[in-house]
Amino acid sequence: MDNYLFEGGRITKMEVDYTSACDEKIPLAKELAKKNPDSFHEAIEMLLNLEKQTRLGADMVSCSRVLVAICQICLSAGNWNTLNEYVTLLVKRRSQLKQAVSKMIQECCSYVDKTPDKETKLKLIDTLRSVTEGKIYVEIERARLTKILADIKEADGDIAGAAAVMEELQVETYGSMDKREKVELILEQMRLCLLKEDLVSTQIIAKKISIKFFDDPAQHDLKLKYYDLMIRLDRDSSYLKTSRHYQAIAEPPRQTPPPEPLEESKKKSVAFKEDDKKKKDKEEEAKSATALPPVELTPEQDKEQKQRLICAVLYCVLAPYDNEQSDMMAKLSKIKKLEEVPIYKEILRLFMSKELINFDTFNHDFGTVLAENDMFQDNTKHGRKCIAELKDRLIEHNIRIIAMYYSRVHLKRMSELLNLPATRCEEYLSKLANSDTIRVKIDRPAEIVYFTTKKSASDVLNNWANDVNQLMSLVNKTCHLINKEECIHSVKSIAVEE
């Protein structure tokens, strides 16, 4: 097997071993180019002849050494244009070996930070990106070069160009790339799309990341970055999703588990050869039993955790009422850390209670505290929107409570309870009726509001069956009375004739 090497996923036979020739000629060519700069092209020509021999002889190791040596001689001479030309030339040669190309590209990638100026750097990146396009075996190097190019464009203020360059990469399809590096590049794509306010593309890219990846405590920094981007994406469109994002990062990070010994992991893999269902159950039990304790937080980190929990509560309160929002409020109320911020726990309790919330009292008790929060700043567009949404949620909560206790109420009395004019009451009633939150009918001439409860399918069916039974009993009774009248009439007519 010494004469066989793997190339491109298949075994290729090495016809001739040029190791000794490389050991002799590569140092000679480097020394020649270093001592006499005029002999630069002569040294390169010597290595090109050797490259042809190693390529046709399928000696991948020697061919890789020759290609790397050519790049090193160009770097030593500071001849960047020649480097770009030879990289392009060598990649396109007939029967060029993939492993050799990969080694050369990796070597050239290390030269990007050594370029003397920005123009040279851009030319080298452009050359390397063009020769690696469509080649799976150098996809990682192309992705890293694209990230460097995007950073340069962003530094120049070309956000759209940087985003367009990064979006070309389909990182999720790269099988040879490490998971963490994949996620880092996808997060960079999301960040650039957000900077150019392309929300649709950001949503599409965000779905490429599985949230289960962040269950690993070692990825906590990427988890924070991901949810920070998701909060920026969803905070103006979906308060419920934003609350869920804050809730995901409000939990303190767990300690990183120590790596298992190789022998123990092998024993476990042999021992757990059972049904899939039993295997999953055992894994879950093991995880719960060996749950690692949270990391001890510094005072600054503890303050950040509280702030995230506060934002989770506030965005949950701002979300329109539905079953999911109600469940999330109940879940948030059970978090022990919420006891450290009693004011926000009280706000959550008020919106969960079946009592009317007076706006003036609410403003007096919590207005000052909420005004200090960044969410409710008057000088920002998002802050003004949050203030308006909070007022709407208060009124909608009160209407739902009224609908629970009243089957009908005068419009004037309702406007007194809500502290709103009658026209505004009608607007909110229509809005909640359209969202199917309440069932309501308004008798405008009499100015009476009728509330009805939503009936289930079984209740509707039972009512229909009762109505049908009553109808049939009435029909039977009517038929009986008609028959009775006919009998009496026939008896009377016979008596008259006699």
Short mmCIF file of C-alpha atoms in Angstrom, two decimals, residues 113-438:
data_model
loop_
_atom_site.label_atom_id
_atom_site.label_comp_id
_atom_site.label_asym_id
_atom_site.label_seq_id
_atom_site.Cartn_x
_atom_site.Cartn_y
_atom_site.Cartn_z
CA ASP A 113 -2.28 38.83 6.18
CA LYS A 114 1.28 39.30 4.88
CA THR A 115 0.33 41.45 1.88
CA PRO A 116 1.95 44.92 1.83
CA ASP A 117 -1.18 46.92 0.95
CA LYS A 118 -4.96 46.64 0.58
CA GLU A 119 -4.93 46.46 -3.23
CA THR A 120 -2.53 43.50 -3.24
CA LYS A 121 -4.60 41.80 -0.57
CA LEU A 122 -7.82 42.16 -2.60
CA LYS A 123 -6.11 40.83 -5.75
CA LEU A 124 -4.81 37.76 -3.90
CA ILE A 125 -8.23 37.08 -2.34
CA ASP A 126 -9.93 37.50 -5.71
CA THR A 127 -7.46 35.07 -7.35
CA LEU A 128 -7.89 32.45 -4.63
CA ARG A 129 -11.69 32.77 -4.66
CA SER A 130 -11.83 32.39 -8.43
CA VAL A 131 -9.65 29.25 -8.50
CA THR A 132 -11.55 27.64 -5.60
CA GLU A 133 -15.01 28.28 -7.03
CA GLY A 134 -16.98 25.05 -7.43
CA LYS A 135 -14.27 22.87 -5.84
CA ILE A 136 -15.60 20.95 -2.84
CA TYR A 137 -12.16 19.96 -1.56
CA VAL A 138 -11.22 23.62 -0.90
CA GLU A 139 -14.67 24.87 0.21
CA ILE A 140 -13.49 25.69 3.74
CA GLU A 141 -10.64 27.88 2.48
CA ARG A 142 -13.03 29.67 0.10
CA ALA A 143 -15.46 30.33 2.95
CA ARG A 144 -12.72 31.83 5.13
CA LEU A 145 -11.47 34.02 2.29
CA THR A 146 -15.02 35.21 1.63
CA LYS A 147 -15.35 36.17 5.32
CA ILE A 148 -12.15 38.25 5.07
CA LEU A 149 -13.44 39.94 1.89
CA ALA A 150 -16.79 40.71 3.56
CA ASP A 151 -14.97 42.29 6.53
CA ILE A 152 -13.00 44.52 4.16
CA LYS A 153 -16.15 45.63 2.33
CA GLU A 154 -17.94 46.32 5.63
CA ALA A 155 -14.98 48.40 6.85
CA ASP A 156 -15.25 50.44 3.62
CA GLY A 157 -18.96 51.06 4.31
CA ASP A 158 -20.27 48.74 1.59
CA ILE A 159 -22.74 46.79 3.75
CA ALA A 160 -24.81 45.60 0.78
CA GLY A 161 -21.69 44.30 -1.00
CA ALA A 162 -20.47 42.50 2.13
CA ALA A 163 -23.88 40.87 2.63
CA ALA A 164 -24.08 39.82 -1.04
CA VAL A 165 -20.63 38.20 -0.86
CA MET A 166 -21.48 36.30 2.34
CA GLU A 167 -24.87 35.14 1.04
CA GLU A 168 -23.12 33.34 -1.84
CA LEU A 169 -21.82 30.78 0.67
CA GLN A 170 -24.06 27.76 1.31
CA VAL A 171 -22.22 26.93 4.52
CA GLU A 172 -24.83 24.45 5.74
CA THR A 173 -23.85 22.07 2.89
CA TYR A 174 -20.14 21.97 3.83
CA GLY A 175 -19.59 18.49 5.23
CA SER A 176 -15.91 18.94 6.05
CA MET A 177 -16.36 22.14 8.09
CA ASP A 178 -16.57 22.12 11.88
CA LYS A 179 -20.07 22.78 13.28
CA ARG A 180 -18.99 25.75 15.34
CA GLU A 181 -17.34 27.44 12.37
CA LYS A 182 -20.47 26.81 10.29
CA VAL A 183 -22.65 28.51 12.90
CA GLU A 184 -20.23 31.45 13.16
CA LEU A 185 -20.43 32.05 9.40
CA ILE A 186 -24.24 31.72 9.35
CA LEU A 187 -24.48 34.21 12.23
CA GLU A 188 -22.28 36.59 10.24
CA GLN A 189 -24.67 36.26 7.28
CA MET A 190 -27.59 37.08 9.59
CA ARG A 191 -25.81 40.11 11.03
CA LEU A 192 -25.02 41.59 7.62
CA CYS A 193 -28.56 41.00 6.35
CA LEU A 194 -29.90 42.79 9.43
CA LEU A 195 -27.54 45.70 8.84
CA LYS A 196 -28.95 46.17 5.33
CA GLU A 197 -32.50 45.64 6.74
CA ASP A 198 -33.21 42.53 4.66
CA LEU A 199 -35.51 40.85 7.18
CA VAL A 200 -36.81 38.15 4.82
CA SER A 201 -33.31 36.84 4.05
CA THR A 202 -32.43 36.97 7.75
CA GLN A 203 -35.43 34.79 8.61
CA ILE A 204 -34.50 32.26 5.91
CA ILE A 205 -30.85 32.11 7.06
CA ALA A 206 -31.86 31.80 10.74
CA LYS A 207 -33.75 28.56 10.00
CA LYS A 208 -30.46 26.94 8.93
CA ILE A 209 -29.34 26.78 12.58
CA SER A 210 -30.80 24.08 14.84
CA ILE A 211 -31.47 25.40 18.36
CA LYS A 212 -30.35 22.03 19.78
CA PHE A 213 -26.78 23.01 18.87
CA PHE A 214 -26.85 25.56 21.72
CA ASP A 215 -27.63 22.88 24.33
CA ASP A 216 -23.88 22.34 24.55
CA PRO A 217 -22.55 24.65 27.34
CA ALA A 218 -19.37 25.20 25.30
CA GLN A 219 -21.41 27.10 22.68
CA HIS A 220 -22.90 29.62 25.13
CA ASP A 221 -21.18 32.61 23.47
CA LEU A 222 -22.68 31.68 20.09
CA LYS A 223 -26.07 31.16 21.77
CA LEU A 224 -26.01 34.73 23.10
CA LYS A 225 -25.02 36.08 19.69
CA TYR A 226 -27.75 34.08 17.91
CA TYR A 227 -30.54 35.18 20.24
CA ASP A 228 -29.33 38.78 20.16
CA LEU A 229 -29.75 38.75 16.38
CA MET A 230 -33.15 37.04 16.66
CA ILE A 231 -34.31 39.70 19.14
CA ARG A 232 -33.31 42.45 16.70
CA LEU A 233 -35.17 40.60 13.96
CA ASP A 234 -38.45 39.90 15.82
CA ARG A 235 -38.86 42.71 18.33
CA ASP A 236 -40.93 44.92 15.99
CA SER A 237 -42.92 42.11 14.38
CA SER A 238 -43.61 39.52 17.11
CA TYR A 239 -43.47 40.35 20.82
CA LEU A 240 -44.18 36.74 21.76
CA LYS A 241 -41.16 35.43 19.83
CA THR A 242 -39.01 38.20 21.32
CA SER A 243 -40.10 37.18 24.82
CA ARG A 244 -39.23 33.57 24.01
CA HIS A 245 -35.76 34.65 22.82
CA TYR A 246 -35.10 36.61 26.03
CA GLN A 247 -36.34 33.69 28.09
CA ALA A 248 -33.89 31.36 26.33
CA ILE A 249 -30.88 33.47 27.36
CA ALA A 250 -32.23 34.40 30.82
CA GLU A 251 -31.05 31.03 32.13
CA PRO A 252 -27.50 31.00 33.53
CA PRO A 253 -24.91 29.00 31.52
CA ARG A 254 -24.09 25.46 32.61
CA GLN A 255 -20.60 24.14 33.30
CA THR A 256 -18.85 22.40 30.41
CA PRO A 257 -18.83 18.62 30.99
CA PRO A 258 -15.40 16.93 31.09
CA PRO A 259 -14.54 14.77 28.05
CA GLU A 260 -15.25 11.08 28.46
CA PRO A 261 -12.36 8.58 28.22
CA LEU A 262 -12.20 6.70 24.93
CA GLU A 263 -12.55 3.26 26.53
CA GLU A 264 -15.69 4.24 28.48
CA SER A 265 -17.33 5.72 25.39
CA LYS A 266 -16.66 2.48 23.50
CA LYS A 267 -18.15 0.41 26.32
CA LYS A 268 -21.28 2.60 26.33
CA SER A 269 -21.72 2.28 22.57
CA VAL A 270 -21.56 -1.52 22.87
CA ALA A 271 -23.83 -1.69 25.92
CA PHE A 272 -26.65 0.42 24.45
CA LYS A 273 -27.53 -1.71 21.43
CA GLU A 274 -31.27 -1.76 22.12
CA ASP A 275 -34.46 -0.42 20.60
CA ASP A 276 -34.40 3.27 19.62
CA LYS A 277 -37.17 4.20 22.04
CA LYS A 278 -35.49 2.57 25.05
CA LYS A 279 -32.18 4.15 24.10
CA LYS A 280 -33.68 7.66 23.99
CA ASP A 281 -35.40 7.17 27.35
CA LYS A 282 -32.16 6.05 28.97
CA GLU A 283 -30.25 9.01 27.51
CA GLU A 284 -32.83 11.46 28.84
CA GLU A 285 -32.72 9.88 32.30
CA ALA A 286 -28.92 10.02 32.28
CA LYS A 287 -28.95 13.69 31.27
CA SER A 288 -31.42 14.65 33.99
CA ALA A 289 -29.50 12.65 36.61
CA THR A 290 -26.12 14.12 35.67
CA ALA A 291 -27.31 17.70 35.06
CA LEU A 292 -24.39 20.04 35.62
CA PRO A 293 -24.84 22.96 38.04
CA PRO A 294 -24.96 26.50 36.61
CA VAL A 295 -21.81 28.62 36.49
CA GLU A 296 -21.37 31.13 39.31
CA LEU A 297 -22.11 34.58 37.90
CA THR A 298 -20.30 37.83 38.58
CA PRO A 299 -22.42 40.82 39.75
CA GLU A 300 -22.40 42.25 36.20
CA GLN A 301 -23.54 38.94 34.67
CA ASP A 302 -26.24 38.57 37.34
CA LYS A 303 -27.51 42.06 36.47
CA GLU A 304 -27.61 41.12 32.77
CA GLN A 305 -29.60 37.95 33.59
CA LYS A 306 -32.16 40.00 35.54
CA GLN A 307 -32.46 42.49 32.69
CA ARG A 308 -33.11 39.69 30.20
CA LEU A 309 -35.78 38.22 32.47
CA ILE A 310 -37.41 41.66 32.81
CA CYS A 311 -37.46 42.02 29.00
CA ALA A 312 -38.99 38.52 28.70
CA VAL A 313 -41.80 39.56 31.08
CA LEU A 314 -42.46 42.91 29.40
CA TYR A 315 -42.50 41.54 25.84
CA CYS A 316 -44.80 38.72 26.97
CA VAL A 317 -47.19 41.32 28.46
CA LEU A 318 -47.05 43.36 25.22
CA ALA A 319 -47.96 40.34 23.07
CA PRO A 320 -51.64 40.05 21.99
CA TYR A 321 -53.64 37.66 24.14
CA ASP A 322 -54.00 34.05 23.01
CA ASN A 323 -53.49 30.58 24.48
CA GLU A 324 -49.75 30.60 23.80
CA GLN A 325 -49.28 33.99 25.43
CA SER A 326 -51.31 32.91 28.46
CA ASP A 327 -49.20 29.74 28.84
CA MET A 328 -45.98 31.74 28.59
CA MET A 329 -47.11 34.15 31.33
CA ALA A 330 -47.89 31.19 33.58
CA LYS A 331 -44.45 29.71 32.82
CA LEU A 332 -42.67 33.00 33.55
CA SER A 333 -44.50 33.44 36.86
CA LYS A 334 -42.97 30.16 38.12
CA ILE A 335 -39.36 31.33 37.63
CA LYS A 336 -37.75 31.78 41.05
CA LYS A 337 -35.39 34.54 39.92
CA LEU A 338 -38.43 36.74 39.21
CA GLU A 339 -38.78 37.20 42.97
CA GLU A 340 -35.65 39.38 42.85
CA VAL A 341 -37.57 41.92 40.73
CA PRO A 342 -40.91 42.17 42.61
CA ILE A 343 -42.22 45.13 40.59
CA TYR A 344 -42.19 43.18 37.33
CA LYS A 345 -43.60 40.11 39.07
CA GLU A 346 -46.51 42.28 40.19
CA ILE A 347 -47.04 43.55 36.62
CA LEU A 348 -47.18 39.95 35.43
CA ARG A 349 -49.61 39.05 38.22
CA LEU A 350 -51.96 41.91 37.29
CA PHE A 351 -52.19 40.77 33.67
CA MET A 352 -52.78 37.17 34.79
CA SER A 353 -55.49 38.11 37.34
CA LYS A 354 -59.22 38.29 36.62
CA GLU A 355 -59.52 41.86 37.82
CA LEU A 356 -59.80 45.22 36.08
CA ILE A 357 -56.60 47.28 35.87
CA ASN A 358 -57.10 51.00 36.36
CA PHE A 359 -54.78 52.88 34.00
CA ASP A 360 -54.15 55.83 36.35
CA THR A 361 -53.31 53.51 39.26
CA PHE A 362 -51.06 51.40 37.01
CA ASN A 363 -49.28 54.52 35.75
CA HIS A 364 -48.80 55.79 39.32
CA ASP A 365 -47.40 52.49 40.61
CA PHE A 366 -45.23 51.42 37.69
CA GLY A 367 -44.88 54.43 35.35
CA THR A 368 -41.60 55.69 36.82
CA VAL A 369 -39.96 52.24 36.78
CA LEU A 370 -41.08 51.49 33.21
CA ALA A 371 -39.90 54.92 31.99
CA GLU A 372 -36.36 54.01 33.11
CA ASN A 373 -36.41 50.89 30.94
CA ASP A 374 -34.92 51.21 27.43
CA MET A 375 -38.05 49.60 25.95
CA PHE A 376 -40.25 52.58 26.89
CA GLN A 377 -38.10 55.54 25.85
CA ASP A 378 -40.10 58.36 24.18
CA ASN A 379 -37.17 59.40 21.99
CA THR A 380 -37.07 56.11 20.02
CA LYS A 381 -39.54 54.71 17.51
CA HIS A 382 -39.59 51.31 19.22
CA GLY A 383 -40.14 52.94 22.62
CA ARG A 384 -43.15 54.91 21.43
CA LYS A 385 -44.59 51.78 19.85
CA CYS A 386 -44.15 49.81 23.10
CA ILE A 387 -45.93 52.54 25.11
CA ALA A 388 -48.89 52.49 22.71
CA GLU A 389 -49.00 48.68 22.77
CA LEU A 390 -48.98 48.63 26.59
CA LYS A 391 -52.04 50.92 26.67
CA ASP A 392 -53.81 48.67 24.15
CA ARG A 393 -53.01 45.52 26.19
CA LEU A 394 -54.43 47.17 29.33
CA ILE A 395 -57.70 48.05 27.60
CA GLU A 396 -57.98 44.64 25.94
CA HIS A 397 -57.37 42.93 29.29
CA ASN A 398 -60.15 44.97 30.91
CA ILE A 399 -62.57 44.16 28.08
CA ARG A 400 -61.90 40.44 28.47
CA ILE A 401 -62.54 40.68 32.21
CA ILE A 402 -65.83 42.56 31.59
CA ALA A 403 -66.83 39.85 29.10
CA MET A 404 -66.22 37.23 31.81
CA TYR A 405 -68.52 38.86 34.38
CA TYR A 406 -71.23 40.44 32.18
CA SER A 407 -73.59 38.86 29.68
CA ARG A 408 -74.79 42.34 28.70
CA VAL A 409 -73.76 45.83 29.71
CA HIS A 410 -74.75 49.35 28.72
CA LEU A 411 -72.21 51.05 26.47
CA LYS A 412 -72.13 54.08 28.76
CA ARG A 413 -71.29 51.92 31.77
CA MET A 414 -68.60 50.12 29.81
CA SER A 415 -66.98 53.40 28.77
CA GLU A 416 -66.90 54.40 32.45
CA LEU A 417 -65.19 51.13 33.42
CA LEU A 418 -62.62 51.46 30.64
CA ASN A 419 -62.23 55.24 31.03
CA LEU A 420 -62.71 55.62 27.28
CA PRO A 421 -65.24 57.37 25.01
CA ALA A 422 -67.98 55.17 23.51
CA THR A 423 -66.51 55.31 19.98
CA ARG A 424 -63.14 54.06 21.22
CA CYS A 425 -64.88 51.26 23.13
CA GLU A 426 -66.54 50.13 19.90
CA GLU A 427 -63.19 50.12 18.10
CA TYR A 428 -61.59 47.85 20.70
CA LEU A 429 -64.65 45.59 20.80
CA SER A 430 -64.53 45.22 17.00
CA LYS A 431 -60.80 44.49 17.11
CA LEU A 432 -61.18 41.74 19.74
CA ALA A 433 -64.20 40.29 17.95
CA ASN A 434 -62.24 40.09 14.68
CA SER A 435 -59.38 38.29 16.43
CA ASP A 436 -61.92 35.86 17.92
CA THR A 437 -60.83 36.75 21.46
CA ILE A 438 -64.40 37.51 22.57
#
